[in-house]
Amino acid sequence: VIDISSIKATLQSNHTLQNIYINPGEPSDPNQKIQTNIKMATEVNVKNRYSTEAAGREKVIQTQLHVTNRVELCRLQDVNHSVYRDIDPLHLPEVLSLIGRHHGCEELYLALSSSVMALFSTV
């Protein structure tokens, strides 16, 4: 439901699926984490059912631009690279502002720590 490999892939993920269920098993079972992420993605799809563009934007904000969520999805999908390589350094200030507005200071700090070299490359 969400391809975490790049921002473009997330924007091109399925934004119409509204319900899917797998047996989550025990709380420590990897299927539980998968089901939690599927539920989040399908809730975004339901909320934005009249606009796949809005669903894609919301998924990018909730996954690509949220460090904790991104780390978990990368682990589940075996993806191993920084999201900031996909972002033009000139757009980073806007992206960081978006992270701060939607996710708060802790996520903003983590994003700044991950993107500091790209920010300096714009000077």
Short mmCIF file of C-alpha atoms in Angstrom, two decimals:
data_model
loop_
_atom_site.label_atom_id
_atom_site.label_comp_id
_atom_site.label_asym_id
_atom_site.label_seq_id
_atom_site.Cartn_x
_atom_site.Cartn_y
_atom_site.Cartn_z
CA VAL A 1 0.00 0.00 0.00
CA ILE A 2 3.02 2.28 0.57
CA ASP A 3 6.29 1.85 -1.31
CA ILE A 4 8.88 3.51 0.95
CA SER A 5 11.80 3.18 -1.51
CA SER A 6 11.46 6.82 -2.64
CA ILE A 7 9.12 9.79 -2.41
CA LYS A 8 8.13 9.23 -6.03
CA ALA A 9 7.32 5.58 -5.28
CA THR A 10 5.18 6.61 -2.31
CA LEU A 11 3.29 9.10 -4.48
CA GLN A 12 2.68 6.33 -7.04
CA SER A 13 1.55 3.76 -4.44
CA ASN A 14 -2.02 2.47 -4.28
CA HIS A 15 -4.29 5.25 -2.99
CA THR A 16 -7.63 3.52 -3.59
CA LEU A 17 -7.41 0.38 -1.42
CA GLN A 18 -9.62 1.00 1.61
CA ASN A 19 -9.52 -2.24 3.56
CA ILE A 20 -7.24 -5.26 3.85
CA TYR A 21 -6.62 -7.54 6.78
CA ILE A 22 -3.96 -10.06 7.66
CA ASN A 23 -3.97 -12.14 10.81
CA PRO A 24 -1.70 -10.12 13.12
CA GLY A 25 -0.85 -12.98 15.48
CA GLU A 26 1.08 -12.11 18.64
CA PRO A 27 2.01 -8.46 19.42
CA SER A 28 5.69 -9.25 18.73
CA ASP A 29 4.86 -10.91 15.40
CA PRO A 30 6.13 -8.98 12.33
CA ASN A 31 2.63 -9.33 10.86
CA GLN A 32 1.36 -7.02 13.63
CA LYS A 33 3.66 -4.24 12.43
CA ILE A 34 2.65 -4.88 8.84
CA GLN A 35 -1.05 -4.76 9.77
CA THR A 36 -0.52 -1.50 11.69
CA ASN A 37 1.10 0.11 8.63
CA ILE A 38 -1.58 -1.23 6.30
CA LYS A 39 -4.26 0.19 8.60
CA MET A 40 -2.57 3.62 8.60
CA ALA A 41 -2.33 3.62 4.79
CA THR A 42 -5.90 2.49 4.21
CA GLU A 43 -7.18 5.10 6.70
CA VAL A 44 -5.38 7.77 4.68
CA ASN A 45 -7.00 6.37 1.52
CA VAL A 46 -10.49 6.46 3.10
CA LYS A 47 -9.96 10.00 4.42
CA ASN A 48 -8.84 11.17 0.95
CA ARG A 49 -11.02 8.88 -1.19
CA TYR A 50 -11.96 11.71 -3.53
CA SER A 51 -8.39 12.82 -4.16
CA THR A 52 -5.58 10.36 -4.81
CA GLU A 53 -3.19 13.34 -4.93
CA ALA A 54 -4.15 14.31 -1.38
CA ALA A 55 -3.76 10.68 -0.26
CA GLY A 56 -0.28 10.54 -1.77
CA ARG A 57 0.75 13.82 -0.16
CA GLU A 58 -0.55 12.64 3.25
CA LYS A 59 1.34 9.34 2.92
CA VAL A 60 4.58 11.17 2.14
CA ILE A 61 4.09 13.39 5.21
CA GLN A 62 3.19 10.46 7.47
CA THR A 63 5.88 8.06 6.23
CA GLN A 64 8.74 9.65 4.29
CA LEU A 65 8.88 12.76 6.49
CA HIS A 66 8.36 10.99 9.82
CA VAL A 67 11.66 9.44 10.86
CA THR A 68 10.23 6.81 13.22
CA ASN A 69 7.59 5.62 10.74
CA ARG A 70 10.11 5.63 7.89
CA VAL A 71 12.64 3.54 9.81
CA GLU A 72 9.99 0.92 10.60
CA LEU A 73 8.73 0.78 7.00
CA CYS A 74 12.27 0.62 5.63
CA ARG A 75 12.98 -2.33 7.92
CA LEU A 76 9.82 -4.11 6.80
CA GLN A 77 10.51 -3.44 3.09
CA ASP A 78 14.30 -3.92 3.26
CA VAL A 79 15.06 -0.39 2.04
CA ASN A 80 18.34 1.18 3.14
CA HIS A 81 18.85 4.78 2.06
CA SER A 82 18.08 8.30 3.21
CA VAL A 83 14.97 10.06 1.97
CA TYR A 84 16.97 13.29 1.77
CA ARG A 85 18.88 12.06 -1.27
CA ASP A 86 15.57 12.39 -3.19
CA ILE A 87 15.05 16.01 -2.17
CA ASP A 88 16.66 18.93 -3.97
CA PRO A 89 18.76 20.74 -1.31
CA LEU A 90 17.10 24.01 -2.30
CA HIS A 91 13.74 22.54 -1.20
CA LEU A 92 15.01 21.26 2.14
CA PRO A 93 14.02 24.38 4.13
CA GLU A 94 10.42 23.96 2.96
CA VAL A 95 10.49 20.22 3.71
CA LEU A 96 11.93 20.83 7.18
CA SER A 97 9.24 23.42 7.84
CA LEU A 98 6.59 20.88 6.81
CA ILE A 99 8.10 18.31 9.19
CA GLY A 100 8.07 20.80 12.06
CA ARG A 101 4.45 21.78 11.43
CA HIS A 102 3.15 18.21 11.12
CA HIS A 103 5.38 16.24 13.49
CA GLY A 104 6.81 18.64 16.08
CA CYS A 105 10.25 19.53 17.38
CA GLU A 106 11.59 16.02 18.02
CA GLU A 107 11.01 14.91 14.42
CA LEU A 108 12.33 18.26 13.15
CA TYR A 109 15.54 17.73 15.13
CA LEU A 110 15.96 14.21 13.71
CA ALA A 111 15.36 15.52 10.19
CA LEU A 112 17.85 18.35 10.67
CA SER A 113 20.45 15.88 11.95
CA SER A 114 19.93 13.68 8.88
CA SER A 115 20.01 16.50 6.35
CA VAL A 116 22.61 18.92 7.72
CA MET A 117 25.21 18.11 5.02
CA ALA A 118 22.69 18.69 2.25
CA LEU A 119 21.72 22.01 3.83
CA PHE A 120 25.36 23.14 3.89
CA SER A 121 25.76 22.21 0.24
CA THR A 122 23.28 24.97 -0.68
CA VAL A 123 25.50 27.72 0.80
#
